[in-house]
Every structure is written in C-alpha cells, then in structure tokens.
Tab-separated table of N, CA and C in Angstrom:
chain	number	residue	atom	x	y	z
A	1	UNK	N	-15.579	-5.139	28.467
A	1	UNK	CA	-15.868	-6.106	27.415
A	1	UNK	C	-14.536	-6.701	26.956
A	2	UNK	N	-14.455	-8.005	26.978
A	2	UNK	CA	-13.255	-8.723	26.547
A	2	UNK	C	-13.322	-8.942	25.041
A	3	UNK	N	-12.430	-8.271	24.310
A	3	UNK	CA	-12.414	-8.368	22.845
A	3	UNK	C	-11.030	-8.777	22.380
A	4	UNK	N	-10.791	-10.081	22.280
A	4	UNK	CA	-9.475	-10.535	21.824
A	4	UNK	C	-9.209	-10.132	20.385
A	5	UNK	N	-7.918	-10.080	20.045
A	5	UNK	CA	-7.555	-9.772	18.659
A	5	UNK	C	-8.001	-10.897	17.742
A	6	UNK	N	-8.318	-10.520	16.544
A	6	UNK	CA	-8.733	-11.469	15.524
A	6	UNK	C	-7.529	-12.292	15.077
A	7	UNK	N	-7.670	-13.604	14.967
A	7	UNK	CA	-6.535	-14.441	14.542
A	7	UNK	C	-6.388	-14.459	13.020
A	8	UNK	N	-6.009	-13.316	12.461
A	8	UNK	CA	-5.899	-13.221	11.001
A	8	UNK	C	-4.609	-13.869	10.506
A	9	UNK	N	-4.682	-14.352	9.293
A	9	UNK	CA	-3.512	-14.922	8.621
A	9	UNK	C	-3.531	-14.432	7.178
A	10	UNK	N	-2.358	-14.345	6.607
A	10	UNK	CA	-2.230	-13.959	5.207
A	10	UNK	C	-1.928	-15.215	4.400
A	11	UNK	N	-2.640	-15.381	3.316
A	11	UNK	CA	-2.501	-16.573	2.500
A	11	UNK	C	-2.325	-16.144	1.046
A	12	UNK	N	-1.167	-16.441	0.484
A	12	UNK	CA	-0.907	-16.079	-0.910
A	12	UNK	C	-1.353	-17.209	-1.832
A	13	UNK	N	-2.082	-16.828	-2.854
A	13	UNK	CA	-2.592	-17.787	-3.823
A	13	UNK	C	-2.168	-17.325	-5.218
A	14	UNK	N	-1.544	-18.219	-5.944
A	14	UNK	CA	-1.105	-17.897	-7.312
A	14	UNK	C	-2.241	-18.200	-8.270
A	15	UNK	N	-2.651	-17.186	-9.030
A	15	UNK	CA	-3.635	-17.380	-10.086
A	15	UNK	C	-2.883	-17.366	-11.417
A	16	UNK	N	-3.599	-17.517	-12.502
A	16	UNK	CA	-2.949	-17.474	-13.815
A	16	UNK	C	-2.301	-16.117	-14.079
A	17	UNK	N	-2.922	-15.048	-13.568
A	17	UNK	CA	-2.435	-13.703	-13.862
A	17	UNK	C	-1.470	-13.142	-12.823
A	18	UNK	N	-1.685	-13.470	-11.532
A	18	UNK	CA	-0.893	-12.825	-10.484
A	18	UNK	C	-1.017	-13.590	-9.171
A	19	UNK	N	-0.269	-13.120	-8.186
A	19	UNK	CA	-0.382	-13.645	-6.832
A	19	UNK	C	-1.354	-12.768	-6.066
A	20	UNK	N	-2.332	-13.389	-5.417
A	20	UNK	CA	-3.321	-12.677	-4.623
A	20	UNK	C	-3.055	-13.012	-3.163
A	21	UNK	N	-3.032	-11.988	-2.316
A	21	UNK	CA	-2.859	-12.208	-0.882
A	21	UNK	C	-4.202	-12.011	-0.200
A	22	UNK	N	-4.726	-13.108	0.346
A	22	UNK	CA	-5.989	-13.070	1.070
A	22	UNK	C	-5.709	-12.915	2.553
A	23	UNK	N	-6.585	-12.188	3.221
A	23	UNK	CA	-6.563	-12.081	4.674
A	23	UNK	C	-7.667	-13.012	5.147
A	24	UNK	N	-7.289	-14.015	5.945
A	24	UNK	CA	-8.246	-15.065	6.301
A	24	UNK	C	-8.337	-15.280	7.806
A	25	UNK	N	-9.320	-16.052	8.179
A	25	UNK	CA	-9.438	-16.555	9.543
A	25	UNK	C	-9.111	-18.039	9.559
A	26	UNK	N	-8.283	-18.454	8.634
A	26	UNK	CA	-7.846	-19.838	8.542
A	26	UNK	C	-6.334	-19.836	8.454
A	27	UNK	N	-5.696	-20.644	9.255
A	27	UNK	CA	-4.245	-20.757	9.186
A	27	UNK	C	-3.849	-21.228	7.787
A	28	UNK	N	-2.757	-20.675	7.222
A	28	UNK	CA	-2.353	-21.101	5.879
A	28	UNK	C	-2.191	-22.615	5.744
A	29	UNK	N	-1.680	-23.286	6.776
A	29	UNK	CA	-1.525	-24.747	6.695
A	29	UNK	C	-2.877	-25.426	6.503
A	30	UNK	N	-3.909	-24.940	7.212
A	30	UNK	CA	-5.250	-25.503	7.048
A	30	UNK	C	-5.822	-25.166	5.677
A	31	UNK	N	-5.513	-23.963	5.202
A	31	UNK	CA	-6.018	-23.562	3.886
A	31	UNK	C	-5.472	-24.486	2.807
A	32	UNK	N	-4.190	-24.813	2.901
A	32	UNK	CA	-3.609	-25.669	1.879
A	32	UNK	C	-4.034	-27.126	2.053
A	33	UNK	N	-4.364	-27.509	3.266
A	33	UNK	CA	-4.798	-28.883	3.523
A	33	UNK	C	-6.260	-29.083	3.122
A	34	UNK	N	-7.121	-28.151	3.513
A	34	UNK	CA	-8.555	-28.296	3.309
A	34	UNK	C	-9.101	-27.428	2.195
A	35	UNK	N	-8.354	-26.396	1.825
A	35	UNK	CA	-8.844	-25.421	0.857
A	35	UNK	C	-9.461	-24.231	1.574
A	36	UNK	N	-9.613	-23.155	0.855
A	36	UNK	CA	-10.240	-21.953	1.397
A	36	UNK	C	-11.653	-21.852	0.857
A	37	UNK	N	-12.554	-21.476	1.723
A	37	UNK	CA	-13.896	-21.161	1.268
A	37	UNK	C	-14.084	-19.663	1.429
A	38	UNK	N	-14.908	-19.108	0.615
A	38	UNK	CA	-15.070	-17.660	0.556
A	38	UNK	C	-15.372	-17.038	1.920
A	39	UNK	N	-16.188	-17.706	2.718
A	39	UNK	CA	-16.585	-17.146	4.005
A	39	UNK	C	-15.425	-17.014	4.991
A	40	UNK	N	-14.325	-17.735	4.767
A	40	UNK	CA	-13.148	-17.639	5.634
A	40	UNK	C	-12.265	-16.458	5.265
A	41	UNK	N	-12.495	-15.881	4.107
A	41	UNK	CA	-11.638	-14.818	3.589
A	41	UNK	C	-12.231	-13.468	3.970
A	42	UNK	N	-11.546	-12.774	4.880
A	42	UNK	CA	-12.012	-11.459	5.313
A	42	UNK	C	-11.948	-10.480	4.147
A	43	UNK	N	-10.872	-10.575	3.390
A	43	UNK	CA	-10.679	-9.686	2.251
A	43	UNK	C	-9.347	-9.987	1.603
A	44	UNK	N	-8.864	-9.038	0.831
A	44	UNK	CA	-7.583	-9.245	0.170
A	44	UNK	C	-6.821	-7.933	0.078
A	45	UNK	N	-5.510	-8.084	-0.070
A	45	UNK	CA	-4.667	-6.914	-0.292
A	45	UNK	C	-4.899	-6.439	-1.713
A	46	UNK	N	-5.005	-5.141	-1.889
A	46	UNK	CA	-5.177	-4.592	-3.226
A	46	UNK	C	-3.837	-4.469	-3.935
A	47	UNK	N	-2.777	-4.265	-3.139
A	47	UNK	CA	-1.412	-4.194	-3.652
A	47	UNK	C	-0.509	-4.948	-2.688
A	48	UNK	N	0.524	-5.602	-3.189
A	48	UNK	CA	1.433	-6.333	-2.286
A	48	UNK	C	2.085	-5.383	-1.283
A	49	UNK	N	2.323	-5.904	-0.067
A	49	UNK	CA	3.020	-5.120	0.950
A	49	UNK	C	4.516	-5.201	0.709
A	50	UNK	N	5.179	-4.090	0.915
A	50	UNK	CA	6.638	-4.070	0.853
A	50	UNK	C	7.180	-4.500	2.205
A	51	UNK	N	8.415	-4.918	2.265
A	51	UNK	CA	9.031	-5.369	3.518
A	51	UNK	C	8.853	-4.310	4.604
A	52	UNK	N	8.325	-4.735	5.753
A	52	UNK	CA	8.138	-3.856	6.893
A	52	UNK	C	6.921	-2.951	6.811
A	53	UNK	N	6.188	-3.009	5.714
A	53	UNK	CA	5.015	-2.156	5.531
A	53	UNK	C	3.806	-2.764	6.236
A	54	UNK	N	3.046	-1.914	6.915
A	54	UNK	CA	1.837	-2.370	7.608
A	54	UNK	C	0.644	-2.311	6.645
A	55	UNK	N	-0.328	-3.150	6.911
A	55	UNK	CA	-1.559	-3.145	6.121
A	55	UNK	C	-2.385	-1.925	6.504
A	56	UNK	N	-2.714	-1.124	5.523
A	56	UNK	CA	-3.526	0.078	5.728
A	56	UNK	C	-4.908	-0.141	5.113
A	57	UNK	N	-5.930	0.527	5.661
A	57	UNK	CA	-7.291	0.337	5.144
A	57	UNK	C	-7.455	0.592	3.649
A	58	UNK	N	-6.694	1.538	3.085
A	58	UNK	CA	-6.856	1.825	1.659
A	58	UNK	C	-6.198	0.777	0.756
A	59	UNK	N	-5.531	-0.212	1.368
A	59	UNK	CA	-4.925	-1.310	0.607
A	59	UNK	C	-5.650	-2.629	0.900
A	60	UNK	N	-6.882	-2.528	1.333
A	60	UNK	CA	-7.638	-3.710	1.728
A	60	UNK	C	-9.005	-3.684	1.064
A	61	UNK	N	-9.361	-4.797	0.425
A	61	UNK	CA	-10.688	-4.953	-0.160
A	61	UNK	C	-11.452	-6.001	0.622
A	62	UNK	N	-12.586	-5.621	1.183
A	62	UNK	CA	-13.363	-6.572	1.988
A	62	UNK	C	-14.080	-7.570	1.101
A	63	UNK	N	-14.356	-8.728	1.668
A	63	UNK	CA	-15.045	-9.799	0.964
A	63	UNK	C	-16.517	-9.782	1.383
A	64	UNK	N	-17.430	-9.451	0.474
A	64	UNK	CA	-18.855	-9.406	0.835
A	64	UNK	C	-19.384	-10.736	1.382
A	65	UNK	N	-18.865	-11.870	0.917
A	65	UNK	CA	-19.318	-13.172	1.444
A	65	UNK	C	-18.953	-13.306	2.918
A	66	UNK	N	-17.769	-12.828	3.291
A	66	UNK	CA	-17.384	-12.867	4.704
A	66	UNK	C	-18.264	-11.932	5.526
A	67	UNK	N	-18.519	-10.744	5.015
A	67	UNK	CA	-19.345	-9.781	5.746
A	67	UNK	C	-20.722	-10.380	6.018
A	68	UNK	N	-21.326	-11.000	5.020
A	68	UNK	CA	-22.638	-11.648	5.202
A	68	UNK	C	-22.558	-12.759	6.234
A	69	UNK	N	-21.488	-13.551	6.160
A	69	UNK	CA	-21.312	-14.658	7.106
A	69	UNK	C	-21.117	-14.134	8.524
A	70	UNK	N	-20.317	-13.079	8.672
A	70	UNK	CA	-20.095	-12.453	9.977
A	70	UNK	C	-21.420	-12.026	10.597
A	71	UNK	N	-22.245	-11.334	9.823
A	71	UNK	CA	-23.520	-10.857	10.366
A	71	UNK	C	-24.501	-11.995	10.628
A	72	UNK	N	-24.452	-13.045	9.825
A	72	UNK	CA	-25.306	-14.209	10.092
A	72	UNK	C	-24.898	-14.876	11.404
A	73	UNK	N	-23.592	-14.945	11.659
A	73	UNK	CA	-23.098	-15.524	12.914
A	73	UNK	C	-23.543	-14.675	14.108
A	74	UNK	N	-23.401	-13.362	13.980
A	74	UNK	CA	-23.832	-12.460	15.065
A	74	UNK	C	-25.332	-12.604	15.291
A	75	UNK	N	-26.096	-12.642	14.206
A	75	UNK	CA	-27.556	-12.763	14.322
A	75	UNK	C	-27.957	-14.037	15.061
A	76	UNK	N	-27.276	-15.146	14.757
A	76	UNK	CA	-27.677	-16.415	15.380
A	76	UNK	C	-27.164	-16.543	16.817
A	77	UNK	N	-26.021	-15.978	17.106
A	77	UNK	CA	-25.407	-16.169	18.427
A	77	UNK	C	-25.646	-15.018	19.392
A	78	UNK	N	-25.895	-13.841	18.870
A	78	UNK	CA	-26.046	-12.656	19.707
A	78	UNK	C	-27.086	-12.754	20.807
A	79	UNK	N	-28.275	-13.298	20.535
A	79	UNK	CA	-29.298	-13.334	21.579
A	79	UNK	C	-28.911	-14.136	22.828
A	80	UNK	N	-27.860	-14.960	22.760
A	80	UNK	CA	-27.457	-15.734	23.941
A	80	UNK	C	-26.189	-15.184	24.604
A	81	UNK	N	-25.690	-14.049	24.141
A	81	UNK	CA	-24.484	-13.455	24.720
A	81	UNK	C	-24.862	-12.729	26.015
A	82	UNK	N	-24.260	-13.126	27.139
A	82	UNK	CA	-24.636	-12.529	28.437
A	82	UNK	C	-24.595	-11.000	28.469
A	83	UNK	N	-23.577	-10.382	27.885
A	83	UNK	CA	-23.499	-8.924	27.895
A	83	UNK	C	-24.638	-8.260	27.147
A	84	UNK	N	-25.061	-8.872	26.043
A	84	UNK	CA	-26.185	-8.327	25.283
A	84	UNK	C	-27.505	-8.538	26.018
A	85	UNK	N	-27.626	-9.679	26.668
A	85	UNK	CA	-28.833	-9.949	27.463
A	85	UNK	C	-28.955	-8.916	28.578
A	86	UNK	N	-27.845	-8.649	29.273
A	86	UNK	CA	-27.850	-7.651	30.349
A	86	UNK	C	-28.200	-6.267	29.814
A	87	UNK	N	-27.603	-5.905	28.686
A	87	UNK	CA	-27.875	-4.595	28.097
A	87	UNK	C	-29.347	-4.475	27.705
A	88	UNK	N	-29.913	-5.545	27.168
A	88	UNK	CA	-31.328	-5.535	26.775
A	88	UNK	C	-32.232	-5.357	27.989
A	89	UNK	N	-31.906	-6.045	29.090
A	89	UNK	CA	-32.714	-5.925	30.299
A	89	UNK	C	-32.665	-4.508	30.859
A	90	UNK	N	-31.497	-3.883	30.801
A	90	UNK	CA	-31.363	-2.505	31.283
A	90	UNK	C	-32.081	-1.524	30.364
A	91	UNK	N	-32.046	-1.785	29.077
A	91	UNK	CA	-32.615	-0.869	28.098
A	91	UNK	C	-34.136	-0.909	28.092
A	92	UNK	N	-34.716	-2.080	28.185
A	92	UNK	CA	-36.171	-2.203	28.142
A	92	UNK	C	-36.700	-2.321	26.731
A	93	UNK	N	-36.672	-1.232	25.978
A	93	UNK	CA	-37.133	-1.210	24.590
A	93	UNK	C	-36.138	-0.416	23.762
A	94	UNK	N	-36.084	-0.731	22.473
A	94	UNK	CA	-35.198	0.021	21.589
A	94	UNK	C	-34.232	-0.868	20.842
A	95	UNK	N	-32.973	-0.460	20.825
A	95	UNK	CA	-31.944	-1.158	20.063
A	95	UNK	C	-30.710	-1.329	20.943
A	96	UNK	N	-30.212	-2.556	21.028
A	96	UNK	CA	-28.937	-2.823	21.687
A	96	UNK	C	-27.897	-2.904	20.585
A	97	UNK	N	-26.929	-2.021	20.662
A	97	UNK	CA	-25.911	-1.901	19.629
A	97	UNK	C	-24.715	-2.780	19.958
A	98	UNK	N	-24.186	-3.433	18.940
A	98	UNK	CA	-22.965	-4.229	19.089
A	98	UNK	C	-21.819	-3.363	18.594
A	99	UNK	N	-20.981	-2.995	19.544
A	99	UNK	CA	-19.867	-2.096	19.268
A	99	UNK	C	-18.619	-2.899	18.953
A	100	UNK	N	-17.876	-2.436	17.972
A	100	UNK	CA	-16.597	-3.040	17.625
A	100	UNK	C	-15.623	-2.766	18.765
A	101	UNK	N	-14.961	-3.800	19.252
A	101	UNK	CA	-14.053	-3.679	20.380
A	101	UNK	C	-12.819	-2.835	20.115
A	102	UNK	N	-12.564	-2.476	18.880
A	102	UNK	CA	-11.388	-1.651	18.589
A	102	UNK	C	-11.672	-0.161	18.797
A	103	UNK	N	-12.943	0.207	18.993
A	103	UNK	CA	-13.280	1.625	19.067
A	103	UNK	C	-12.530	2.317	20.199
A	104	UNK	N	-12.141	3.539	19.941
A	104	UNK	CA	-11.407	4.322	20.946
A	104	UNK	C	-12.347	4.980	21.939
A	105	UNK	N	-13.639	5.044	21.599
A	105	UNK	CA	-14.587	5.795	22.417
A	105	UNK	C	-15.781	4.941	22.853
A	106	UNK	N	-15.550	3.841	23.568
A	106	UNK	CA	-16.682	2.964	23.900
A	106	UNK	C	-17.725	3.597	24.822
A	107	UNK	N	-17.347	4.591	25.598
A	107	UNK	CA	-18.301	5.225	26.518
A	107	UNK	C	-18.806	6.566	26.001
A	108	UNK	N	-18.450	6.907	24.768
A	108	UNK	CA	-18.802	8.202	24.202
A	108	UNK	C	-19.450	7.971	22.835
A	109	UNK	N	-19.422	8.973	21.998
A	109	UNK	CA	-19.956	8.836	20.645
A	109	UNK	C	-19.083	7.846	19.867
A	110	UNK	N	-19.704	6.790	19.386
A	110	UNK	CA	-18.973	5.741	18.664
A	110	UNK	C	-19.068	6.026	17.171
A	111	UNK	N	-17.928	6.046	16.484
A	111	UNK	CA	-17.968	6.293	15.037
A	111	UNK	C	-18.779	5.208	14.324
A	112	UNK	N	-19.483	5.565	13.247
A	112	UNK	CA	-20.310	4.589	12.525
A	112	UNK	C	-19.529	3.367	12.059
A	113	UNK	N	-18.245	3.544	11.707
A	113	UNK	CA	-17.459	2.405	11.232
A	113	UNK	C	-17.129	1.412	12.342
A	114	UNK	N	-17.399	1.793	13.605
A	114	UNK	CA	-17.142	0.915	14.749
A	114	UNK	C	-18.418	0.348	15.364
A	115	UNK	N	-19.509	0.398	14.637
A	115	UNK	CA	-20.763	-0.220	15.086
A	115	UNK	C	-21.074	-1.362	14.121
A	116	UNK	N	-21.074	-2.589	14.655
A	116	UNK	CA	-21.348	-3.756	13.810
A	116	UNK	C	-22.813	-3.839	13.419
A	117	UNK	N	-23.686	-3.562	14.352
A	117	UNK	CA	-25.117	-3.657	14.106
A	117	UNK	C	-25.843	-3.599	15.428
A	118	UNK	N	-27.095	-4.005	15.421
A	118	UNK	CA	-27.865	-3.983	16.655
A	118	UNK	C	-29.066	-4.901	16.597
A	119	UNK	N	-29.518	-5.269	17.782
A	119	UNK	CA	-30.723	-6.084	17.939
A	119	UNK	C	-31.838	-5.223	18.504
A	120	UNK	N	-33.034	-5.430	17.996
A	120	UNK	CA	-34.192	-4.779	18.599
A	120	UNK	C	-34.453	-5.436	19.948
A	121	UNK	N	-34.911	-4.626	20.881
A	121	UNK	CA	-35.210	-5.078	22.234
A	121	UNK	C	-36.639	-4.669	22.559
A	122	UNK	N	-37.401	-5.611	23.085
A	122	UNK	CA	-38.767	-5.343	23.509
A	122	UNK	C	-38.929	-5.876	24.923
A	123	UNK	N	-39.366	-5.019	25.826
A	123	UNK	CA	-39.617	-5.378	27.226
A	123	UNK	C	-38.408	-6.065	27.869
A	124	UNK	N	-37.214	-5.612	27.494
A	124	UNK	CA	-35.997	-6.146	28.105
A	124	UNK	C	-35.474	-7.424	27.480
A	125	UNK	N	-36.081	-7.858	26.391
A	125	UNK	CA	-35.649	-9.091	25.734
A	125	UNK	C	-35.206	-8.801	24.299
A	126	UNK	N	-34.155	-9.486	23.890
A	126	UNK	CA	-33.672	-9.375	22.524
A	126	UNK	C	-34.641	-10.097	21.599
A	127	UNK	N	-35.029	-9.438	20.531
A	127	UNK	CA	-35.868	-10.055	19.515
A	127	UNK	C	-34.917	-10.805	18.583
A	128	UNK	N	-34.892	-12.142	18.638
A	128	UNK	CA	-33.867	-12.926	17.947
A	128	UNK	C	-33.695	-12.646	16.459
A	129	UNK	N	-34.778	-12.522	15.717
A	129	UNK	CA	-34.646	-12.319	14.273
A	129	UNK	C	-34.621	-10.853	13.874
A	130	UNK	N	-34.433	-9.983	14.847
A	130	UNK	CA	-34.453	-8.548	14.574
A	130	UNK	C	-33.054	-7.945	14.719
A	131	UNK	N	-32.092	-8.559	14.054
A	131	UNK	CA	-30.731	-8.024	14.006
A	131	UNK	C	-30.597	-7.160	12.759
A	132	UNK	N	-29.980	-5.992	12.932
A	132	UNK	CA	-29.775	-5.066	11.821
A	132	UNK	C	-28.285	-4.809	11.655
A	133	UNK	N	-27.662	-5.345	10.589
A	133	UNK	CA	-26.248	-5.057	10.354
A	133	UNK	C	-26.065	-3.586	9.993
A	134	UNK	N	-24.953	-3.033	10.382
A	134	UNK	CA	-24.637	-1.649	10.028
A	134	UNK	C	-23.840	-1.647	8.728
A	135	UNK	N	-24.388	-1.099	7.648
A	135	UNK	CA	-23.662	-1.099	6.371
A	135	UNK	C	-22.420	-0.198	6.392
A	136	UNK	N	-22.307	0.654	7.412
A	136	UNK	CA	-21.159	1.558	7.516
A	136	UNK	C	-19.997	0.964	8.312
A	137	UNK	N	-20.191	-0.225	8.894
A	137	UNK	CA	-19.101	-0.846	9.658
A	137	UNK	C	-17.958	-1.186	8.715
A	138	UNK	N	-16.745	-0.968	9.197
A	138	UNK	CA	-15.559	-1.289	8.397
A	138	UNK	C	-14.777	-2.395	9.082
A	139	UNK	N	-14.408	-3.401	8.308
A	139	UNK	CA	-13.644	-4.522	8.852
A	139	UNK	C	-12.254	-4.096	9.296
A	140	UNK	N	-11.674	-3.126	8.601
A	140	UNK	CA	-10.330	-2.639	8.903
A	140	UNK	C	-10.335	-1.120	8.874
A	141	UNK	N	-9.843	-0.528	9.965
A	141	UNK	CA	-9.652	0.927	10.021
A	141	UNK	C	-8.205	1.177	10.429
A	142	UNK	N	-7.858	2.418	10.612
A	142	UNK	CA	-6.497	2.741	11.070
A	142	UNK	C	-6.238	2.184	12.473
A	143	UNK	N	-7.279	1.769	13.182
A	143	UNK	CA	-7.136	1.145	14.504
A	143	UNK	C	-7.050	-0.373	14.431
A	144	UNK	N	-7.025	-0.924	13.229
A	144	UNK	CA	-6.866	-2.365	13.054
A	144	UNK	C	-8.127	-3.057	12.590
A	145	UNK	N	-8.041	-4.407	12.598
A	145	UNK	CA	-9.196	-5.218	12.218
A	145	UNK	C	-10.261	-5.153	13.297
A	146	UNK	N	-11.484	-5.444	12.893
A	146	UNK	CA	-12.609	-5.449	13.827
A	146	UNK	C	-12.332	-6.400	14.980
A	147	UNK	N	-12.971	-6.135	16.104
A	147	UNK	CA	-12.849	-6.998	17.280
A	147	UNK	C	-14.243	-7.280	17.829
A	148	UNK	N	-14.506	-8.561	18.011
A	148	UNK	CA	-15.762	-8.994	18.612
A	148	UNK	C	-15.528	-9.358	20.067
A	149	UNK	N	-16.569	-9.219	20.877
A	149	UNK	CA	-16.417	-9.700	22.250
A	149	UNK	C	-16.197	-11.212	22.182
A	150	UNK	N	-15.565	-11.764	23.209
A	150	UNK	CA	-15.038	-13.132	23.180
A	150	UNK	C	-16.073	-14.184	22.772
A	151	UNK	N	-17.284	-14.103	23.297
A	151	UNK	CA	-18.298	-15.114	22.979
A	151	UNK	C	-18.673	-15.079	21.500
A	152	UNK	N	-18.825	-13.877	20.949
A	152	UNK	CA	-19.154	-13.768	19.519
A	152	UNK	C	-17.987	-14.211	18.645
A	153	UNK	N	-16.752	-13.877	19.053
A	153	UNK	CA	-15.590	-14.311	18.276
A	153	UNK	C	-15.464	-15.831	18.287
A	154	UNK	N	-15.616	-16.442	19.453
A	154	UNK	CA	-15.559	-17.909	19.535
A	154	UNK	C	-16.629	-18.533	18.642
A	155	UNK	N	-17.819	-17.965	18.658
A	155	UNK	CA	-18.899	-18.471	17.814
A	155	UNK	C	-18.594	-18.321	16.340
A	156	UNK	N	-18.043	-17.170	15.955
A	156	UNK	CA	-17.684	-16.947	14.557
A	156	UNK	C	-16.635	-17.950	14.102
A	157	UNK	N	-15.609	-18.141	14.923
A	157	UNK	CA	-14.552	-19.095	14.561
A	157	UNK	C	-15.095	-20.517	14.485
A	158	UNK	N	-16.012	-20.860	15.373
A	158	UNK	CA	-16.646	-22.185	15.321
A	158	UNK	C	-17.488	-22.328	14.055
A	159	UNK	N	-18.235	-21.284	13.723
A	159	UNK	CA	-19.050	-21.328	12.508
A	159	UNK	C	-18.167	-21.494	11.270
A	160	UNK	N	-17.043	-20.787	11.247
A	160	UNK	CA	-16.122	-20.899	10.114
A	160	UNK	C	-15.520	-22.296	10.046
A	161	UNK	N	-15.136	-22.844	11.193
A	161	UNK	CA	-14.560	-24.187	11.216
A	161	UNK	C	-15.572	-25.223	10.715
A	162	UNK	N	-16.833	-24.980	10.959
A	162	UNK	CA	-17.866	-25.936	10.547
A	162	UNK	C	-18.214	-25.847	9.063
A	163	UNK	N	-17.754	-24.806	8.380
A	163	UNK	CA	-18.035	-24.667	6.947
A	163	UNK	C	-17.350	-25.776	6.174
A	164	UNK	N	-16.107	-26.020	6.528
A	164	UNK	CA	-15.273	-26.900	5.712
A	164	UNK	C	-14.555	-27.894	6.622
A	165	UNK	N	-15.316	-28.806	7.197
A	165	UNK	CA	-14.718	-29.736	8.146
A	165	UNK	C	-14.336	-31.067	7.517
A	166	UNK	N	-14.659	-31.260	6.275
A	166	UNK	CA	-14.312	-32.537	5.657
A	166	UNK	C	-12.821	-32.557	5.296
A	167	UNK	N	-12.227	-33.685	5.477
A	167	UNK	CA	-10.813	-33.891	5.112
A	167	UNK	C	-10.765	-34.353	3.659
A	168	UNK	N	-9.744	-33.936	2.932
A	168	UNK	CA	-9.631	-34.397	1.535
A	168	UNK	C	-9.415	-35.907	1.478
A	169	UNK	N	-9.899	-36.508	0.428
A	169	UNK	CA	-9.748	-37.969	0.281
A	169	UNK	C	-8.353	-38.318	-0.167
C-alpha cells in the first residue's frame, strides 16, 4: 500500500491573548492569501515547541471539524479505491478496515489508534453509505501523523482545496 507522508504545515496565528500554532494541510502562504477554514486545520500545538524539539502526541490537540471532514472524505471516496474494492471482493461479507499507513504491524494485530474505520461489505461489494469511523483512531502518535493510501490522500487534499477556492476581492 502506497501511503505518502501528509503534507503538513505549521501556521502561527496571533490572537488577542496569544500566538496559536495550527497544524494544517494548507501551505502558510495559501492560508494568508485565502484564509484558513476549520476543516484544513488538523489540530494545534498545546504548547510552543522549543528550538529543535519534535512535535509529540501529548502536545497536540486534534480539531474535531477536521476529523469529521476526514471521515466524510473517506466515506465518499473509499468505495472507488481499487485496493478496497479488491479487499471487499476477497472478503465477501463483513467489514473492510482502512488501516493507517503509519502502523508498524500491517500484517499482524493493528493497534486501535491505527485503524481509521471500515466499510461494510456484502457479497464482495462495498456498501457505500456503510462507513464506520473508528473513534479510537489518533491523528498523531509516536509514529507520526496519520497516513492515507495515495488515492484517499489525493481525494482528501482535493476536497480540502475545494472548500475555499475563492480568491479574495
């Protein structure tokens, strides 16, 4: 499974009280040109990073609007992903699970935080509206940010780009 790294960017925004660092799927230049919408914001740093410090999961707050948007994108695009179609045909009936590409154990027991969700499968076909997000999935673990297979990632990025495509006047 081809799971490219997520093109995350850090975007600092000054509020009246403090500077907030958002983790986004929008380049900072685009954010300042077009603005940020909630669905583009994966989450935010809970505390500023010191020089040379890596982002750790306990210093990251996920954005529920992004999580909902992520699962809506998977729900709409998943039934046409070739790998999921193949898995559904092999499975016959049950659930085809969408595994986070960062997992260390793709052929073994997958930790709950590395399962994005799953589609119900009937007679080898994905039931399009039967996607179940996993509430235990974590956007960031000690293994990094979540990773989607290439087709789902391209779809997510396209969906995000389509949220805010208008240019400022």
